[in-house]
Short mmCIF file of C-alpha atoms in Angstrom, two decimals:
data_model
loop_
_atom_site.label_atom_id
_atom_site.label_comp_id
_atom_site.label_asym_id
_atom_site.label_seq_id
_atom_site.Cartn_x
_atom_site.Cartn_y
_atom_site.Cartn_z
CA UNK A 813 -64.79 75.22 -89.41
CA UNK A 814 -63.71 76.51 -92.63
CA UNK A 815 -59.98 75.38 -93.49
CA UNK A 816 -57.91 76.57 -96.63
CA UNK A 817 -55.25 74.05 -97.57
CA UNK A 818 -52.41 76.09 -98.87
CA UNK A 819 -49.41 74.74 -100.72
CA UNK A 820 -45.93 77.12 -101.19
CA UNK A 821 -43.95 75.87 -104.23
CA UNK A 822 -41.07 76.67 -106.50
CA UNK A 823 -39.65 74.37 -109.09
CA UNK A 824 -40.56 71.29 -108.06
CA UNK A 825 -43.82 70.09 -110.17
CA UNK A 826 -43.90 66.43 -109.71
CA UNK A 827 -43.40 66.79 -106.17
CA UNK A 828 -46.37 69.37 -105.77
CA UNK A 829 -48.75 67.14 -108.07
CA UNK A 830 -48.15 64.29 -105.17
CA UNK A 831 -49.11 66.90 -102.45
CA UNK A 832 -52.03 68.06 -104.10
CA UNK A 833 -53.42 64.23 -104.85
CA UNK A 834 -52.88 63.76 -101.39
CA UNK A 835 -54.76 66.91 -99.83
CA UNK A 836 -57.74 66.24 -102.13
CA UNK A 837 -57.82 62.75 -101.24
CA UNK A 838 -58.09 63.50 -97.30
CA UNK A 839 -61.10 61.92 -95.16
CA UNK A 840 -61.51 65.20 -94.10
CA UNK A 841 -61.39 67.47 -97.83
CA UNK A 842 -60.37 71.10 -96.95
CA UNK A 843 -62.85 73.64 -98.20
CA UNK A 844 -60.28 75.30 -100.32
CA UNK A 845 -57.29 74.76 -102.09
CA UNK A 846 -54.50 76.89 -103.30
CA UNK A 847 -51.21 76.58 -104.45
CA UNK A 848 -48.71 80.00 -104.03
CA UNK A 849 -46.50 79.71 -106.83
CA UNK A 850 -43.25 81.29 -106.02
CA UNK A 851 -42.52 82.08 -110.10
CA UNK A 852 -41.46 78.78 -110.94
CA UNK A 853 -40.36 77.94 -113.93
CA UNK A 854 -40.50 73.82 -114.61
CA UNK A 855 -44.18 73.64 -115.76
CA UNK A 856 -45.70 73.97 -112.72
CA UNK A 857 -48.67 76.49 -113.48
CA UNK A 858 -49.27 74.40 -116.97
CA UNK A 859 -50.19 70.96 -114.30
CA UNK A 860 -52.26 73.28 -112.30
CA UNK A 861 -54.32 74.58 -115.13
CA UNK A 862 -54.86 71.03 -116.44
CA UNK A 863 -55.81 70.02 -112.67
CA UNK A 864 -57.94 73.46 -112.13
CA UNK A 865 -56.10 74.06 -108.88
CA UNK A 866 -56.44 77.74 -107.57
CA UNK A 867 -53.17 79.13 -107.07
CA UNK A 868 -51.55 82.65 -107.13
CA UNK A 869 -48.41 83.52 -108.71
CA UNK A 870 -46.11 85.87 -107.10
CA UNK A 871 -42.05 86.80 -107.33
CA UNK A 872 -39.88 84.62 -105.62
CA UNK A 873 -39.94 86.05 -102.08
CA UNK A 874 -38.89 83.20 -100.67
CA UNK A 875 -40.08 80.71 -98.23
CA UNK A 876 -41.60 83.55 -95.75
CA UNK A 877 -42.96 85.44 -98.39
CA UNK A 878 -44.63 82.15 -99.72
CA UNK A 879 -46.36 81.50 -96.09
CA UNK A 880 -47.16 85.38 -95.46
CA UNK A 881 -49.33 84.93 -98.91
CA UNK A 882 -51.19 81.50 -97.79
CA UNK A 883 -51.93 83.08 -94.74
CA UNK A 884 -53.24 86.53 -95.86
CA UNK A 885 -55.01 84.48 -98.61
CA UNK A 886 -57.10 82.41 -95.36
CA UNK A 887 -57.85 85.68 -94.32
CA UNK A 888 -59.25 87.32 -96.96
CA UNK A 889 -61.09 84.00 -97.65
CA UNK A 890 -62.76 84.26 -93.92
CA UNK A 891 -60.97 80.71 -93.22
CA UNK A 892 -61.32 79.78 -89.54
CA UNK A 893 -57.60 78.24 -90.27
CA UNK A 894 -54.98 77.43 -92.54
CA UNK A 895 -53.20 74.21 -93.48
CA UNK A 896 -49.46 74.95 -94.21
CA UNK A 897 -47.29 72.80 -96.15
CA UNK A 898 -44.36 72.91 -98.36
CA UNK A 899 -44.84 71.08 -101.80
CA UNK A 900 -42.30 68.18 -101.08
CA UNK A 901 -44.13 66.46 -98.79
CA UNK A 902 -47.70 65.10 -98.32
CA UNK A 903 -49.92 64.45 -95.73
CA UNK A 904 -51.65 61.05 -94.21
CA UNK A 905 -55.15 60.38 -95.48
CA UNK A 906 -56.61 61.24 -91.79
CA UNK A 907 -54.22 64.05 -91.22
CA UNK A 908 -56.91 66.90 -91.80
CA UNK A 909 -59.54 65.14 -89.71
CA UNK A 910 -56.96 64.78 -86.53
CA UNK A 911 -55.95 68.04 -86.51
CA UNK A 912 -58.97 69.73 -86.73
CA UNK A 913 -60.37 67.67 -83.83
CA UNK A 914 -57.46 68.98 -82.02
CA UNK A 915 -57.38 72.73 -82.68
CA UNK A 916 -59.81 73.48 -80.20
CA UNK A 917 -60.67 77.10 -79.00
CA UNK A 918 -57.58 78.40 -77.00
CA UNK A 919 -55.31 76.57 -78.92
CA UNK A 920 -52.97 78.58 -81.63
CA UNK A 921 -51.71 75.80 -83.92
CA UNK A 922 -51.80 71.90 -84.27
CA UNK A 923 -49.03 70.10 -86.26
CA UNK A 924 -48.67 67.01 -88.05
CA UNK A 925 -44.90 65.51 -87.22
CA UNK A 926 -43.33 65.03 -90.15
CA UNK A 927 -41.52 61.26 -90.62
CA UNK A 928 -39.90 59.82 -93.45
CA UNK A 929 -41.69 58.88 -96.42
CA UNK A 930 -39.89 55.52 -96.42
CA UNK A 931 -39.68 54.87 -92.68
CA UNK A 932 -42.35 56.50 -91.15
CA UNK A 933 -41.35 55.80 -87.65
CA UNK A 934 -38.00 58.57 -88.00
CA UNK A 935 -38.54 61.93 -88.14
CA UNK A 936 -36.95 63.85 -90.75
CA UNK A 937 -36.73 67.04 -88.46
CA UNK A 938 -36.18 65.56 -85.10
CA UNK A 939 -37.78 66.77 -82.02
CA UNK A 940 -36.22 68.68 -79.33
CA UNK A 941 -36.12 67.97 -75.45
CA UNK A 942 -37.81 71.03 -73.65
CA UNK A 943 -36.86 72.96 -70.77
CA UNK A 944 -39.19 73.95 -67.65
CA UNK A 945 -40.76 77.09 -70.20
CA UNK A 946 -41.13 74.81 -73.02
CA UNK A 947 -38.28 75.77 -74.95
CA UNK A 948 -35.06 73.55 -76.32
CA UNK A 949 -32.69 72.11 -74.00
CA UNK A 950 -29.08 73.70 -74.73
CA UNK A 951 -26.42 71.94 -72.68
CA UNK A 952 -27.44 68.19 -72.53
CA UNK A 953 -25.74 64.86 -73.82
CA UNK A 954 -29.26 64.37 -75.47
CA UNK A 955 -31.17 67.16 -77.04
CA UNK A 956 -33.18 65.21 -79.92
CA UNK A 957 -35.62 62.61 -80.36
CA UNK A 958 -35.16 61.02 -83.83
CA UNK A 959 -38.06 58.41 -83.47
CA UNK A 960 -41.98 58.79 -83.07
CA UNK A 961 -41.92 55.83 -81.01
CA UNK A 962 -39.69 57.32 -78.58
CA UNK A 963 -41.50 60.59 -78.45
CA UNK A 964 -44.59 59.08 -78.01
CA UNK A 965 -43.22 57.35 -75.00
CA UNK A 966 -42.06 60.61 -73.73
CA UNK A 967 -44.85 62.40 -74.53
CA UNK A 968 -47.27 60.13 -72.30
CA UNK A 969 -50.48 61.30 -74.09
CA UNK A 970 -51.33 62.37 -78.27
CA UNK A 971 -49.83 65.50 -78.10
CA UNK A 972 -46.19 67.62 -77.75
CA UNK A 973 -45.92 71.21 -77.05
CA UNK A 974 -43.41 72.00 -79.77
CA UNK A 975 -43.61 71.76 -83.80
CA UNK A 976 -42.00 72.05 -86.91
CA UNK A 977 -44.00 74.64 -89.06
CA UNK A 978 -45.26 74.32 -92.29
CA UNK A 979 -45.23 70.49 -92.99
CA UNK A 980 -48.53 70.25 -92.41
CA UNK A 981 -49.14 72.84 -89.60
CA UNK A 982 -53.19 74.14 -88.94
CA UNK A 983 -52.87 77.67 -87.86
CA UNK A 984 -55.96 79.57 -86.50
CA UNK A 985 -56.40 82.48 -88.44
CA UNK A 986 -58.14 84.59 -85.34
CA UNK A 987 -54.79 84.15 -83.26
CA UNK A 988 -52.85 85.43 -86.62
CA UNK A 989 -55.15 88.54 -86.59
CA UNK A 990 -53.98 89.04 -82.76
CA UNK A 991 -50.08 88.39 -82.82
CA UNK A 992 -49.30 89.33 -86.96
CA UNK A 993 -48.77 87.41 -89.80
CA UNK A 994 -45.04 85.30 -91.00
CA UNK A 995 -42.43 87.86 -91.17
CA UNK A 996 -41.23 88.04 -94.57
CA UNK A 997 -37.74 89.49 -94.07
CA UNK A 998 -36.64 86.43 -92.91
CA UNK A 999 -36.74 84.92 -96.23
CA UNK A 1000 -35.81 81.54 -96.58
CA UNK A 1001 -34.72 80.63 -92.81
CA UNK A 1002 -35.91 81.56 -89.52
CA UNK A 1003 -39.43 82.66 -90.18
CA UNK A 1004 -40.83 79.28 -88.74
CA UNK A 1005 -39.03 79.66 -85.45
CA UNK A 1006 -40.22 83.72 -85.34
CA UNK A 1007 -43.61 82.71 -86.03
CA UNK A 1008 -43.64 79.28 -83.50
CA UNK A 1009 -42.56 82.14 -80.63
CA UNK A 1010 -45.16 84.21 -81.55
CA UNK A 1011 -48.02 81.78 -81.67
CA UNK A 1012 -47.02 79.99 -78.33
CA UNK A 1013 -47.78 83.86 -76.60
CA UNK A 1014 -51.48 83.45 -77.63
CA UNK A 1015 -51.93 79.82 -77.05
CA UNK A 1016 -50.82 76.33 -77.16
CA UNK A 1017 -48.81 75.08 -80.16
CA UNK A 1018 -48.93 71.55 -80.14
CA UNK A 1019 -48.13 68.35 -82.62
CA UNK A 1020 -50.50 65.93 -82.85
CA UNK A 1021 -48.63 62.74 -83.02
CA UNK A 1022 -51.35 61.06 -84.60
CA UNK A 1023 -51.28 62.80 -87.63
CA UNK A 1024 -48.66 62.28 -90.02
CA UNK A 1025 -46.89 64.05 -92.75
CA UNK A 1026 -44.46 61.72 -95.19
CA UNK A 1027 -41.76 63.57 -96.48
CA UNK A 1028 -38.32 62.93 -98.51
CA UNK A 1029 -35.00 62.38 -96.16
CA UNK A 1030 -33.13 65.78 -96.21
CA UNK A 1031 -30.28 65.06 -94.34
CA UNK A 1032 -28.16 64.62 -96.86
CA UNK A 1033 -29.75 67.33 -99.51
CA UNK A 1034 -26.40 69.52 -100.31
CA UNK A 1035 -26.53 73.03 -98.94
CA UNK A 1036 -25.40 76.11 -100.91
CA UNK A 1037 -23.94 79.35 -99.77
CA UNK A 1038 -27.56 81.39 -99.74
CA UNK A 1039 -29.06 78.83 -97.52
CA UNK A 1040 -26.07 78.60 -95.22
CA UNK A 1041 -25.87 82.49 -94.89
CA UNK A 1042 -29.78 83.25 -93.82
CA UNK A 1043 -29.39 79.88 -91.16
CA UNK A 1044 -26.30 81.68 -89.58
CA UNK A 1045 -28.02 85.29 -89.86
CA UNK A 1046 -31.31 84.59 -89.01
CA UNK A 1047 -30.81 82.19 -86.01
CA UNK A 1048 -28.67 84.73 -83.98
CA UNK A 1049 -31.25 87.11 -84.71
CA UNK A 1050 -33.79 85.13 -83.32
CA UNK A 1051 -31.64 84.11 -80.38
CA UNK A 1052 -31.41 87.90 -79.71
CA UNK A 1053 -35.22 88.12 -80.00
CA UNK A 1054 -36.11 84.60 -77.97
CA UNK A 1055 -33.42 82.43 -76.10
CA UNK A 1056 -31.11 82.83 -73.39
CA UNK A 1057 -27.13 81.90 -73.12
CA UNK A 1058 -27.08 83.58 -76.68
CA UNK A 1059 -23.40 83.27 -77.18
CA UNK A 1060 -23.88 80.10 -76.63
CA UNK A 1061 -26.19 79.42 -78.87
CA UNK A 1062 -25.41 81.65 -81.64
CA UNK A 1063 -21.84 79.49 -81.45
CA UNK A 1064 -23.40 76.51 -81.82
CA UNK A 1065 -25.25 77.94 -84.84
CA UNK A 1066 -22.41 78.07 -86.72
CA UNK A 1067 -20.87 74.68 -85.73
CA UNK A 1068 -24.34 73.32 -86.64
CA UNK A 1069 -24.00 74.91 -90.20
CA UNK A 1070 -20.31 73.76 -90.68
CA UNK A 1071 -21.27 70.58 -89.33
CA UNK A 1072 -24.10 70.43 -92.40
CA UNK A 1073 -21.98 71.67 -94.73
CA UNK A 1074 -19.01 68.88 -93.91
CA UNK A 1075 -21.96 65.92 -93.95
CA UNK A 1076 -23.87 66.87 -97.20
CA UNK A 1077 -21.45 68.68 -99.26
CA UNK A 1078 -17.50 68.29 -98.25
CA UNK A 1079 -15.30 68.65 -95.45
CA UNK A 1080 -13.06 71.05 -97.83
CA UNK A 1081 -16.17 73.22 -98.99
CA UNK A 1082 -16.95 73.76 -94.95
CA UNK A 1083 -13.40 74.38 -94.02
CA UNK A 1084 -13.66 76.87 -96.82
CA UNK A 1085 -16.11 78.90 -94.96
CA UNK A 1086 -13.89 78.91 -91.74
CA UNK A 1087 -10.66 80.50 -93.41
CA UNK A 1088 -11.00 79.99 -97.32
CA UNK A 1089 -12.49 81.76 -99.90
CA UNK A 1090 -16.15 81.85 -98.77
CA UNK A 1091 -14.92 83.02 -94.81
CA UNK A 1092 -16.33 86.61 -95.87
CA UNK A 1093 -20.08 84.83 -96.54
CA UNK A 1094 -19.53 83.41 -93.23
CA UNK A 1095 -18.61 86.12 -90.77
CA UNK A 1096 -21.23 88.69 -92.72
CA UNK A 1097 -23.77 86.19 -91.65
CA UNK A 1098 -22.13 86.53 -88.01
CA UNK A 1099 -21.91 90.16 -87.96
CA UNK A 1100 -24.98 91.10 -89.56
CA UNK A 1101 -26.90 88.68 -87.27
CA UNK A 1102 -25.53 90.07 -84.21
CA UNK A 1103 -26.81 93.45 -85.35
CA UNK A 1104 -30.29 92.40 -86.07
CA UNK A 1105 -29.91 93.46 -89.88
CA UNK A 1106 -32.92 91.21 -91.06
CA UNK A 1107 -33.69 91.11 -94.68
CA UNK A 1108 -32.67 89.84 -97.96
CA UNK A 1109 -29.48 91.20 -98.31
CA UNK A 1110 -26.99 88.14 -99.54
CA UNK A 1111 -24.42 89.81 -101.83
CA UNK A 1112 -21.19 87.50 -101.43
#
């Protein structure tokens, strides 16, 4: 199997260099390594040239445009699979070896689990409990699994049929040719959910619980208005495309966004999106999401 490891980066030169070093030290090295640089201004290019890493620089088209370029490059290089990751995490030494063995014929994608770098039993992005259709449950007291040890018991085997894409995900390029690439109009948020839903139509999309991708804890990372806007708008669009109980899911998306702002920024800032100076941002996101208005259109 010919594999391209592809990293999307924007202004995180130190973290990017750490990620590159871990990719290059894999027990099963990738056949190629490419960095897609969304116009970083922090010395990223100079570091890449010093380390003689292949890269392409493009306008900052958001994470969705970055992933699309990675996959385009893998297909152009006639690779069988592309190993996709962001710049702030890094793979365990055996990750690619494990993922390659799990990407059997008929499987669309197999991903590492994303764990905290200083607490490897704790997920950075908790896994959802799934209903009979393989979709996240909605109305249950317990909806998320926060620890790897708990998921291992629940799964009863080495895999779980859900992934958090673009943090060590190995994707079949043959499947991409079948279903299409990442939809770049999602820009910052939701592209991974849309791609996941399309991948699973072609074959299983699984996390291999033995493959680890270490990552900083983002649970306290501040959120700005741009991310809140695209999270709410794009989540509502995705609910319309793929999920049941749309009004309830849309309401919970707004509540989740406000809760994150209150927890990571401040309660006062969260309230400003409900009835204060930032309220037009939230209500534009809701209205445009309900209208299916996908694209880069933040205009606060």
